[in-house]
Coordinates of C-alpha atoms in Angstrom, one line a residue:
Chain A
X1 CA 0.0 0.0 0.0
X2 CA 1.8 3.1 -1.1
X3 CA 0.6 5.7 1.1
X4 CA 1.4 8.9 -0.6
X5 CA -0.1 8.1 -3.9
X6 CA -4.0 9.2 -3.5
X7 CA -2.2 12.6 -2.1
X8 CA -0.2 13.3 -5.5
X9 CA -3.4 13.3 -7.2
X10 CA -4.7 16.5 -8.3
X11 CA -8.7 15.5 -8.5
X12 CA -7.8 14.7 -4.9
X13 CA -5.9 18.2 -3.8
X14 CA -8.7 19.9 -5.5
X15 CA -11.7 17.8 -3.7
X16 CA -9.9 18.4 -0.6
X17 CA -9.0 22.4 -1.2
X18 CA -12.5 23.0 -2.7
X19 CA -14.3 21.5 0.3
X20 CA -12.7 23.8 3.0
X21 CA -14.0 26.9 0.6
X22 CA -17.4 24.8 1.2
X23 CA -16.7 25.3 4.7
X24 CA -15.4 28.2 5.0
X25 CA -18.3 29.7 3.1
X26 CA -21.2 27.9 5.6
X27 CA -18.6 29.0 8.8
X28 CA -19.1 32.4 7.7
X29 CA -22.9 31.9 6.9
X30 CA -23.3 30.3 10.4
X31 CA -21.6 33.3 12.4
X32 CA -23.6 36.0 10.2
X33 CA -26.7 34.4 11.3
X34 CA -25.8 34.8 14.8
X35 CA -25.2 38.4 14.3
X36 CA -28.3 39.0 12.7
X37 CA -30.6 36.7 15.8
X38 CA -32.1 39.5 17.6
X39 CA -32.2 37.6 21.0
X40 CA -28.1 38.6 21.2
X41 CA -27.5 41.4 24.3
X42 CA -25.5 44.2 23.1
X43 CA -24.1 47.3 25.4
X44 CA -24.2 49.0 22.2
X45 CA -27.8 49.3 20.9
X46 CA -26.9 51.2 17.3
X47 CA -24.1 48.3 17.2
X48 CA -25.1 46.7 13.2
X49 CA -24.6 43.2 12.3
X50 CA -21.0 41.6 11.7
X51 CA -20.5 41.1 8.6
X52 CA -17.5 39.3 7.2
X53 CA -15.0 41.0 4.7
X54 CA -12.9 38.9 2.2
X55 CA -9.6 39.7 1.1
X56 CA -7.7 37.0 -0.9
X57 CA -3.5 37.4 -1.5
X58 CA -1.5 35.3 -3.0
X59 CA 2.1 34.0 -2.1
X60 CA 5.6 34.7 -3.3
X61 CA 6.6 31.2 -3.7
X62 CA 3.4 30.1 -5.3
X63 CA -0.2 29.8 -4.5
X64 CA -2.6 32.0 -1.7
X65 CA -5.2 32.3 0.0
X66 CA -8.4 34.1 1.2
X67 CA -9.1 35.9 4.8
X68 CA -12.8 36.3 5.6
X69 CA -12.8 38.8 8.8
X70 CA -15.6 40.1 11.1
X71 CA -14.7 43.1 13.2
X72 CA -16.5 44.7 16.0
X73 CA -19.7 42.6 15.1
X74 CA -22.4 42.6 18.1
X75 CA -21.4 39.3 18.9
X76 CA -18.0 38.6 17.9
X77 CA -15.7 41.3 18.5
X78 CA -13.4 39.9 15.7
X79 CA -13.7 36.4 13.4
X80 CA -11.2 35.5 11.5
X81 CA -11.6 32.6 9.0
X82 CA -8.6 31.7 6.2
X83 CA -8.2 29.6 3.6
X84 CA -5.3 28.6 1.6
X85 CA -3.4 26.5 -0.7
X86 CA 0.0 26.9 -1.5
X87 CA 2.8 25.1 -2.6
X88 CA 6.9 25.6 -3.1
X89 CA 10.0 24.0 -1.4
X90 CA 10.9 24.6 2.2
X91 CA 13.6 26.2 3.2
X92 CA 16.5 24.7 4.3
X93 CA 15.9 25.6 8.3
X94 CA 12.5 24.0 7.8
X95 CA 12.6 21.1 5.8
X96 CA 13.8 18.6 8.3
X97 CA 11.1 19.7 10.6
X98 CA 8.4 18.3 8.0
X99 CA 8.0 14.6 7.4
X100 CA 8.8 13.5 4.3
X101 CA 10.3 16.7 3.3
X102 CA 14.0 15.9 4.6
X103 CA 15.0 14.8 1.4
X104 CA 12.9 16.6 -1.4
X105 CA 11.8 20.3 0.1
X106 CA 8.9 20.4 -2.1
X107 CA 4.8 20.6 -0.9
X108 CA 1.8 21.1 -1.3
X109 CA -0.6 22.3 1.3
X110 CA -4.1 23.3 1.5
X111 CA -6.6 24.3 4.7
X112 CA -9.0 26.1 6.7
X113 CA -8.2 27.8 9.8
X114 CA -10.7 29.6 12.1
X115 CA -10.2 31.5 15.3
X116 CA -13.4 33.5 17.0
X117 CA -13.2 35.9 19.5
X118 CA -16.4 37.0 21.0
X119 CA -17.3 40.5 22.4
X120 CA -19.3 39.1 25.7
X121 CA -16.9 37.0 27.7
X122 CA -19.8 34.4 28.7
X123 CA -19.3 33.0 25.0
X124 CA -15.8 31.3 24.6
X125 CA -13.3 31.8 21.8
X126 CA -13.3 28.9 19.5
X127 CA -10.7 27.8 17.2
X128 CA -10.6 25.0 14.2
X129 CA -8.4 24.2 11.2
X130 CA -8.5 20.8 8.9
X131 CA -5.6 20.8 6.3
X132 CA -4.1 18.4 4.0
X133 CA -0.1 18.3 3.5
X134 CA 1.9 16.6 0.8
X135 CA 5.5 16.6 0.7
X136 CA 7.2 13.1 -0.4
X137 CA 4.6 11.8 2.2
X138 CA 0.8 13.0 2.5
X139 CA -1.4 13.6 5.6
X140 CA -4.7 15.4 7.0
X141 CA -4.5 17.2 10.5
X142 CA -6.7 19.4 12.0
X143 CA -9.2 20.3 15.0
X144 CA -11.0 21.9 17.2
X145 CA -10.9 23.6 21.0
X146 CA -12.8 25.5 22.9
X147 CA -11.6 28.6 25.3
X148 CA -14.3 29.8 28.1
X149 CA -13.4 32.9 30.2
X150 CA -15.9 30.8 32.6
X151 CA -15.9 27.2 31.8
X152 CA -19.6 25.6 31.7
X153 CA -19.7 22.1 32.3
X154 CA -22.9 21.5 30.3
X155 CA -21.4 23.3 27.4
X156 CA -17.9 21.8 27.5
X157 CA -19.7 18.2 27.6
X158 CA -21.4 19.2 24.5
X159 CA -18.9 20.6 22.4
X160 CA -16.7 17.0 23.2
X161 CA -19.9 15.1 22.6
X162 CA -20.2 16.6 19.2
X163 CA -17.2 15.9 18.1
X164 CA -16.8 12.1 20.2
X165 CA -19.9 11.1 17.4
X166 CA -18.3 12.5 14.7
X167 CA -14.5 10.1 15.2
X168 CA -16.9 7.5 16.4
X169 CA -18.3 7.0 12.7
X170 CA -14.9 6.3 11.7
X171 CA -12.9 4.7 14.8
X172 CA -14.0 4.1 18.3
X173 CA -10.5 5.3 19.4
X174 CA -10.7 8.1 17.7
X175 CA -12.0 10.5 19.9
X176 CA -10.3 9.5 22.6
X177 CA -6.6 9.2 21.3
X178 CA -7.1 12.7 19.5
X179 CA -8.7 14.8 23.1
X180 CA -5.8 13.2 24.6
X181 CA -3.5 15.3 21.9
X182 CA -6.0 18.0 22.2
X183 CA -4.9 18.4 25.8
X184 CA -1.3 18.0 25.5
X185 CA -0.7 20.5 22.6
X186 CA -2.9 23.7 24.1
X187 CA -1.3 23.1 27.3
X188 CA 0.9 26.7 28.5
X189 CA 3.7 24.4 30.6
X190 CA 5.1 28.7 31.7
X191 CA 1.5 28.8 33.7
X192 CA 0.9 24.9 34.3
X193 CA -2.5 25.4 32.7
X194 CA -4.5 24.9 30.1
X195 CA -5.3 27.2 27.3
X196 CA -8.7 25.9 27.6
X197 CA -11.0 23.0 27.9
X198 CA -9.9 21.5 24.9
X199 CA -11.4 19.2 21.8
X200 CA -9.8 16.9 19.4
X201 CA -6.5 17.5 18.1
X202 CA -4.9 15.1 14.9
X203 CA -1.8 15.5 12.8
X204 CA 0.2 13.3 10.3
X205 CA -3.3 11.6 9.8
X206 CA -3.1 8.7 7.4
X207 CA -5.1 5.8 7.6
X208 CA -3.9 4.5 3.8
X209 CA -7.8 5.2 3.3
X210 CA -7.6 8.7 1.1
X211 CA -11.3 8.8 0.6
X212 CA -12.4 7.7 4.5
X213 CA -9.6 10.3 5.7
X214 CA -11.1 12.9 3.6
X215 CA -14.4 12.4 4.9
X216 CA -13.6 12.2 8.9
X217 CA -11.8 15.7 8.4
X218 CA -15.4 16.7 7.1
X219 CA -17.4 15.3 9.4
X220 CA -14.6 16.8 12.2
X221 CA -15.9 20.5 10.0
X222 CA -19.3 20.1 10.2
X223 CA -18.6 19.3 13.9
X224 CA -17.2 22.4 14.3
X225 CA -20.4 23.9 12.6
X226 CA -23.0 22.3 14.8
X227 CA -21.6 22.8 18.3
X228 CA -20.2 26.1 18.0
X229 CA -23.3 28.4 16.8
X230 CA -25.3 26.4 19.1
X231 CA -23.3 27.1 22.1
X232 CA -23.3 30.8 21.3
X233 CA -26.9 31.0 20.4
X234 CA -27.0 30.0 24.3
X235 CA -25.2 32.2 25.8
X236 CA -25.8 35.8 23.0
X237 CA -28.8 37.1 25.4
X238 CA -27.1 37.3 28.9
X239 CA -25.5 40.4 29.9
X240 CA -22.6 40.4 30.8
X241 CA -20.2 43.1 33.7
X242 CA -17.2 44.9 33.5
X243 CA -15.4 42.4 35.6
X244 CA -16.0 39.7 33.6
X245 CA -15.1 41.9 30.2
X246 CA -11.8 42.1 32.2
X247 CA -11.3 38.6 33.0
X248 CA -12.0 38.0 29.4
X249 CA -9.4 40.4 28.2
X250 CA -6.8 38.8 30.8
X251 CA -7.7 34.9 29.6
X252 CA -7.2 36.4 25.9
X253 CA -3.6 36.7 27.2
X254 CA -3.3 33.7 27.8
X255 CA -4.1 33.2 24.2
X256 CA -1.6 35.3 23.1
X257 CA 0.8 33.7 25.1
X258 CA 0.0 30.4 23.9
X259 CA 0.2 31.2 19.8
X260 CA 3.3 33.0 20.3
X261 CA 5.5 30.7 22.9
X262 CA 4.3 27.7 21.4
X263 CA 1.6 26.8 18.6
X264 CA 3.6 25.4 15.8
X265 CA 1.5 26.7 13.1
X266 CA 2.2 30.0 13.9
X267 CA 5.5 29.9 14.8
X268 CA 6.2 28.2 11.6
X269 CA 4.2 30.4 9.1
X270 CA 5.7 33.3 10.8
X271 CA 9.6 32.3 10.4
X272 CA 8.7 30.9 7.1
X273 CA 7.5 34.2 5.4
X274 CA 3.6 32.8 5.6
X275 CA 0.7 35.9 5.1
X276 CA 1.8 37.8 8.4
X277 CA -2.2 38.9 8.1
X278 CA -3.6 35.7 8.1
X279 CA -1.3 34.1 10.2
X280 CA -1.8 36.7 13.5
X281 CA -5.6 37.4 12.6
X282 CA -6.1 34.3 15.5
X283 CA -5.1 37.2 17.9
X284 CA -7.3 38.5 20.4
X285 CA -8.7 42.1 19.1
X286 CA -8.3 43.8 22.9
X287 CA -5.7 42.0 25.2
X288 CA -4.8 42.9 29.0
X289 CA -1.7 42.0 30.9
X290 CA -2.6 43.4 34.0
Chain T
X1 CA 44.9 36.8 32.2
X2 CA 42.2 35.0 33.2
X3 CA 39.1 36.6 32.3
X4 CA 36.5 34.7 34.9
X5 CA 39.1 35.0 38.5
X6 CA 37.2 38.2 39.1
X7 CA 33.5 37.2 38.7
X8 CA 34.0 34.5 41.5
X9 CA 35.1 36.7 43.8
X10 CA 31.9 37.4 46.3
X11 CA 32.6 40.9 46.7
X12 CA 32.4 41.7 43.3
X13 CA 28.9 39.7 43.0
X14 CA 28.2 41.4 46.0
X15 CA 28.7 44.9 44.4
X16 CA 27.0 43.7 41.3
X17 CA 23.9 42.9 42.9
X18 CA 23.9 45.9 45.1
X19 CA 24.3 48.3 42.8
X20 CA 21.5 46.7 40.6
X21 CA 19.3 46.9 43.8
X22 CA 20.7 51.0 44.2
X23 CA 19.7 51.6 40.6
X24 CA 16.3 49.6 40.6
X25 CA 15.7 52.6 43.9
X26 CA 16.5 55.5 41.8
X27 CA 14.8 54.4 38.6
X28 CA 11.6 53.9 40.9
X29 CA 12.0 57.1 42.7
X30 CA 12.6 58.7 39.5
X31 CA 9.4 57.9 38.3
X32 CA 7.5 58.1 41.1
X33 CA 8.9 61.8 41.0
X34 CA 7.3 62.0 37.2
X35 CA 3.8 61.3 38.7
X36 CA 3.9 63.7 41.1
X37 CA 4.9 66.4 38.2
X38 CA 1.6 68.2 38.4
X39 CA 2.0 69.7 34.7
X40 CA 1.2 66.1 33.7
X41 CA -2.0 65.8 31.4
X42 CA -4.2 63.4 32.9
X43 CA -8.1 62.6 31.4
X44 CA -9.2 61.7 34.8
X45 CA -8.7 64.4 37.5
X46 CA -9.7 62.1 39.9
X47 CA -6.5 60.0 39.3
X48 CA -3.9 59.4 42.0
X49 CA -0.4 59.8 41.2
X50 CA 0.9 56.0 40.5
X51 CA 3.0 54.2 43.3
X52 CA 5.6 51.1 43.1
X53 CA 4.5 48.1 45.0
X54 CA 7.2 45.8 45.7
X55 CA 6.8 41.9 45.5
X56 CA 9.6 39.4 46.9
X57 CA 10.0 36.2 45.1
X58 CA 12.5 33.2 46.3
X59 CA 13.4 31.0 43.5
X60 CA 13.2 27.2 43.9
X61 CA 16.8 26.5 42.3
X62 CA 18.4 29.4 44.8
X63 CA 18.1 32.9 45.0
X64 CA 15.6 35.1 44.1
X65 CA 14.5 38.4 43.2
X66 CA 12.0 41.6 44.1
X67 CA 9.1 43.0 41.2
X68 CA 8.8 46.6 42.0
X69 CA 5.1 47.1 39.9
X70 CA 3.5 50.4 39.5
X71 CA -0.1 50.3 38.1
X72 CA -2.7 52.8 36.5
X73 CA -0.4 56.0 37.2
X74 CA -0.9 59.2 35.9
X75 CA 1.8 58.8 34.0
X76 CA 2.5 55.1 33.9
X77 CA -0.5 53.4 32.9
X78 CA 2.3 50.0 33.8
X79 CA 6.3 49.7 34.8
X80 CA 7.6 47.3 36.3
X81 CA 11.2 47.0 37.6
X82 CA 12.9 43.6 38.5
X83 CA 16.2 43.0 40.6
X84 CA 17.2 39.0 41.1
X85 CA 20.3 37.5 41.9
X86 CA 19.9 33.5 41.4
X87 CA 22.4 30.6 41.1
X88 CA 22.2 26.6 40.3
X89 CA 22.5 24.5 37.3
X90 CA 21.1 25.0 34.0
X91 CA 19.1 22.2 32.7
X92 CA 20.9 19.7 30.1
X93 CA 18.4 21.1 27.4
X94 CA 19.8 25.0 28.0
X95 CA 23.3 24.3 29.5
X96 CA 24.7 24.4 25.9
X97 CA 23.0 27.4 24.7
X98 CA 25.0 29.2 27.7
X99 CA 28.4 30.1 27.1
X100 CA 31.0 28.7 29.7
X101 CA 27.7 25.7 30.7
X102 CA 28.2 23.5 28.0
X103 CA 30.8 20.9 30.6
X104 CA 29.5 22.9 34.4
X105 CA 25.9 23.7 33.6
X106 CA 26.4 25.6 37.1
X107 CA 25.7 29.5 37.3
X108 CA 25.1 32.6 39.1
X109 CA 23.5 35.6 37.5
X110 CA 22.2 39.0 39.0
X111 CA 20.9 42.1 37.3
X112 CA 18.0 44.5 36.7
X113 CA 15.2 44.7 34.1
X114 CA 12.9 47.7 33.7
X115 CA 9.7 48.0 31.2
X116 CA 7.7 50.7 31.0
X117 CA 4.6 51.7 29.8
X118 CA 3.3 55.2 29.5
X119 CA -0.8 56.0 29.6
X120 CA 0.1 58.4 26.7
X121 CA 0.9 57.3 23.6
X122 CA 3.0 60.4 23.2
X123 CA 5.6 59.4 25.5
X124 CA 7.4 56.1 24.4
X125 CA 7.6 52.7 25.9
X126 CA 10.9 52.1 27.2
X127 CA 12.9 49.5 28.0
X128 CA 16.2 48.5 30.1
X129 CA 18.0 45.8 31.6
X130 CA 21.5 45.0 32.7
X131 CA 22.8 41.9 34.1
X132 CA 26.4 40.0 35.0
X133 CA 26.5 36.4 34.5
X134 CA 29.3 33.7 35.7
X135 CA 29.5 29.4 34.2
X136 CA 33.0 28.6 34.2
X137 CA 32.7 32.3 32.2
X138 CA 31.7 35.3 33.3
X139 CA 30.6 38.8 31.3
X140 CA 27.8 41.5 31.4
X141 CA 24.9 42.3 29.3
X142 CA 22.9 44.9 29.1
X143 CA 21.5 48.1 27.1
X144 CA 18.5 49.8 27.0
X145 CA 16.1 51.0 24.2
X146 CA 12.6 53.3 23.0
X147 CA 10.0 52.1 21.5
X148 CA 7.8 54.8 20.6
X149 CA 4.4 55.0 18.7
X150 CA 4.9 58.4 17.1
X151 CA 9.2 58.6 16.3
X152 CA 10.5 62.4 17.1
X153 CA 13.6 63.1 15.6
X154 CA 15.0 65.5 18.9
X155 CA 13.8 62.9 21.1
X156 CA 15.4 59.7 19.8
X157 CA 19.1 62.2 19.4
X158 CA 18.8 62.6 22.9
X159 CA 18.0 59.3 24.0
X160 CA 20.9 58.0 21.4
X161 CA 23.2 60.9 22.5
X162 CA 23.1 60.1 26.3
X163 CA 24.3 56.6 25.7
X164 CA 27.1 57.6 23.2
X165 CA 28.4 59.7 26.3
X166 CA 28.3 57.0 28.6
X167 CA 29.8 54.8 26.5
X168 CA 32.1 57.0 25.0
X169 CA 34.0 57.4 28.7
X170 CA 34.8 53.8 28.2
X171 CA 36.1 53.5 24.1
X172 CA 35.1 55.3 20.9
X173 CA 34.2 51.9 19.3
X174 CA 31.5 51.1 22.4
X175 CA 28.3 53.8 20.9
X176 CA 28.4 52.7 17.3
X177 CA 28.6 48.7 18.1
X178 CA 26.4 48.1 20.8
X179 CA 23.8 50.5 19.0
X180 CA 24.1 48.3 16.2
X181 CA 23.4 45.2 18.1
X182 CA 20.6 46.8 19.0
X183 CA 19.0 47.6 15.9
X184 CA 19.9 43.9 15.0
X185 CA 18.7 42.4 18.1
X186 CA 15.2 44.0 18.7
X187 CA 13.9 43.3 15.0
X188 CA 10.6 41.8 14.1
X189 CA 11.3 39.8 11.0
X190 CA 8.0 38.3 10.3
X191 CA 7.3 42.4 9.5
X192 CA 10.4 43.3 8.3
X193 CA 10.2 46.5 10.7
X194 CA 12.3 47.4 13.7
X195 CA 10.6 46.8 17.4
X196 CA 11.2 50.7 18.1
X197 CA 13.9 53.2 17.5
X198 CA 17.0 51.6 19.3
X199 CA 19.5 52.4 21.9
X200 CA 22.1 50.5 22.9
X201 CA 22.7 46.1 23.5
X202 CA 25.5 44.6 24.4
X203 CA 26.0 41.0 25.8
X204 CA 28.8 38.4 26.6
X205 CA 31.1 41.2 27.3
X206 CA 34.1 41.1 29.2
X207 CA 37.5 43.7 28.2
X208 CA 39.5 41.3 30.9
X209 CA 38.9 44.7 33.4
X210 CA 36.4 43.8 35.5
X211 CA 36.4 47.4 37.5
X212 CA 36.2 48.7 34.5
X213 CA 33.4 46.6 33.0
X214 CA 31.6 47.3 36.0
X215 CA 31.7 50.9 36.2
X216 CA 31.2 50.9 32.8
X217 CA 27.4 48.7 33.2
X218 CA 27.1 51.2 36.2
X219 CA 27.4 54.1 33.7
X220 CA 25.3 52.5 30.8
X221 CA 22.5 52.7 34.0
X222 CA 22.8 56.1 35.2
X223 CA 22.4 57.0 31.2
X224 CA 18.9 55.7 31.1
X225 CA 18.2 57.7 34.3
X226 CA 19.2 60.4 33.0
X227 CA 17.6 60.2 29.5
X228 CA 14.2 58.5 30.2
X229 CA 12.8 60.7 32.9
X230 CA 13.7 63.8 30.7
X231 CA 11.8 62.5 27.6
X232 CA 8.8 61.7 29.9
X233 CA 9.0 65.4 31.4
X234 CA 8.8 67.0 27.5
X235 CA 5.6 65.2 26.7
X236 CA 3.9 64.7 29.8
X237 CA 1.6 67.5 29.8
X238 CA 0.6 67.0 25.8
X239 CA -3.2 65.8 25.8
X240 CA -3.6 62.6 23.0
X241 CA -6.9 61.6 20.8
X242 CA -8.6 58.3 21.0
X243 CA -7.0 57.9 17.6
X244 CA -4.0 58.0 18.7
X245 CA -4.4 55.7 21.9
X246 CA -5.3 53.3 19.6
X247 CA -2.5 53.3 17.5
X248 CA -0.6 52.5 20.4
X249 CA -2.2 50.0 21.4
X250 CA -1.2 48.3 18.3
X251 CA 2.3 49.4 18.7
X252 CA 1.6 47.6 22.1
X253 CA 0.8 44.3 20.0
X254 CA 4.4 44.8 18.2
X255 CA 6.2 44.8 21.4
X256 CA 4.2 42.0 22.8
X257 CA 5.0 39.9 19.4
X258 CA 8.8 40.5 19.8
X259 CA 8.9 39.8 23.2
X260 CA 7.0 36.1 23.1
X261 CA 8.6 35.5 20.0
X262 CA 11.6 36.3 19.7
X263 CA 13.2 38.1 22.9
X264 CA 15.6 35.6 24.7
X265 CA 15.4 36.5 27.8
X266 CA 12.0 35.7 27.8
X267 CA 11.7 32.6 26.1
X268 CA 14.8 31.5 27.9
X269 CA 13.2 32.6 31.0
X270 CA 9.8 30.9 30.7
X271 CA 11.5 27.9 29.1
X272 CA 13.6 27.3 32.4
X273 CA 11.3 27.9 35.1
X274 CA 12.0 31.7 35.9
X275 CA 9.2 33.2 37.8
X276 CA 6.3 33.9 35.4
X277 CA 5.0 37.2 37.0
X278 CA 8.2 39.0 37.3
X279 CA 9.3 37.9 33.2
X280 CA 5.7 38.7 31.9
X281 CA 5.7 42.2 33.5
X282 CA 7.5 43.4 30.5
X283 CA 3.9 43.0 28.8
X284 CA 1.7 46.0 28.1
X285 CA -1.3 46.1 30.2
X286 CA -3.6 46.5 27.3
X287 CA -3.3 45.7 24.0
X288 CA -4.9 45.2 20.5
X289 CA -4.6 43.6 17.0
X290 CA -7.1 45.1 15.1

């Protein structure tokens, strides 16, 4: 079984790049609709709906990409959702960080990444991404976390619910193996804690299945797209107080922290001349180190 | 000559760490004075003129340090000044990033670090830290350096001018080098743009004059004393717009992006088990990426 093969072929790059536009395009649908639900509590009563903004760039080395961003929406203070697929060689630094690439630089990358910050801390940030690599080797990898301000047991146990039945069509270990990584990559070891109450978390995904691989990373999308609209649906009406806007702004450093010190995708898109844009849209809009 | 006999002597450490402890008392008093300056422009009149709490801290390893933190000033909407003197063994993973650790991970390092951050976005954030280290080496570090959000010409001379006086006491080569380090060293290169408008760094240095060296380091101090308080007197009666609170905020978001990503001290800090609060006081209380 040669496992790289279904990943060189271009019907499958384009299935694959083509279905996180799909996503991308209901994400943004979802989050607009929850702008526009009138039930949402905002300080600010002539505050308008989000709406998102797109703005594609391309990429030196070859390919780009598209950023969809909501600013100061009534819900979410900022939404940032990019897509891309790019290709070149790594550079030299990089390449024996990448498998497969240690040999033969080149790749091929495609994906959807989406971080949401919301305006009322009651709601929690969310983040997902889903991608598929090819260098001389070819994987998926992707996920999705939540971050509450003030974790809700109920709402936590939903959001892992969600996505446990989504692995479980696929693998009954699934869901268990990939909260495990969940918990061990958004973990800030400076603070000992948490960045927050975690998800699923899968990279270097290969089963030697293209097709069923392909479909568990959309089913892990559509996850994403269930639980997270609902969740803030249920929390968009309550009022919130100054102290919690502050606790919010304080957690967000935590965030900050976290994508800076340690998450590998930005680290790595940053020292490998990525979209500087799209790569730091995941940060908070209003941060406070106290 | 042997370049490490004097930095085992205790007296020297002694004076070291004393003299870091002297300065870290003048540089608070020295902005404590700044508060009190009643031609300072403040939007709330109700605002009381900004204090420096000071926090002991023992470290686990041996030693440990004092966080002098002033809060929602007049002035100084954050600074914080740190003094440690610690000793042990670096961990296998940093002992060969250390010069003189690679075969005695052992160590003993002392020194002061100021960051400060003015309420208005007229007067620039500054910066300043100086430090002596001994492994089976031994050397100083330091410098210090502005980062405003809007540049003025007279203002950065000055700042540049009083270090090229101190260091000029010591050798003609001293201004011109270690301000180029320092353009080199606090560089974002994900933006291609420089973290603020310099001063001076210097690190691993060590003429083989140890009394020298030192008085040198004591003088490099002293300039910041002099320099810093000066530039905060010429703007600190200058009202500023929303607009341009804002913009340095984002400036704020530059400074916080150098300092997780790239500043050693601080990666190296959180990456050993330094004490969290007293390396993360260098970030801005507020903050935003827009």
């Amino acid at each position: 079984m040669n496992l790289v093969t279904p990943y060189l072929k271009n019907e499958n790059k384009r299935r694959a790049s083509s279905w996180f536009s799909e996503l991308r395009d209901d994400i943004c649908s979802a989050l607009e609709i929850c702008e526009a639900d009138r039930k949402a509590y905002t300080p600010n009563s002539s505050q308008k709906n989000g709406k998102f903004a797109r703005h594609a760039w391309t990429r030196p080395g070859g390919g780009g990409g598209e950023m969809s961003l909501m600013k100061n929406g009534k819900i979410f203070e900022k939404a940032g959702v990019n897509v891309s697929t790019v290709w070149g060689a790594f550079s030299d630094e990089f390449k024996d960080k990448v498998p497969g690439a240690g040999n033969d630089p080149s790749f091929w990358a495609s994906g959807i990444s989406v971080v949401i910050h919301p305006l009322n801390p009651l709601i929690p940030t969310a983040h997902m991404n889903t991608r598929m690599i090819v260098t001389t080797e070819g994987w998926f990898g992707g996920g999705g976390d939540l971050t509450p301000t003030f974790p809700d047991e109920n709402e936590t146990a939903f959001f892992h619910e969600t996505y446990k039945q989504a692995c479980d069509k696929f693998s009954a270990d699934y869901y268990a193996n990939f909260k495990k990584s969940c918990d061990e990559y958004f973990f800030l070891p400076h603070r000992k804690e948490a960045r927050g109450v975690g998800g699923i978390f899968f990279d270097n995904f290969n089963t030697g299945n293209w097709e069923s691989d392909f479909q568990f990373v959309r089913e892990i999308g559509k996850a994403f797209l269930t639980a997270y609209p609902r969740i803030v649906s249920s929390k968009m009406h309550i009022p919130w107080s100054e102290k919690q806007k502050k606790e919010q702004l304080i957690k967000r450093g935590r965030y900050v922290e976290f994508n800076l010190l340690y998450d590998r995708g930005t680290t790595f898109g940053l020292k490998t001349g990525g979209n500087v844009d799209a790569i730091l849209m995941s940060l908070p809009p209003q941060v406070a180190w106290p």
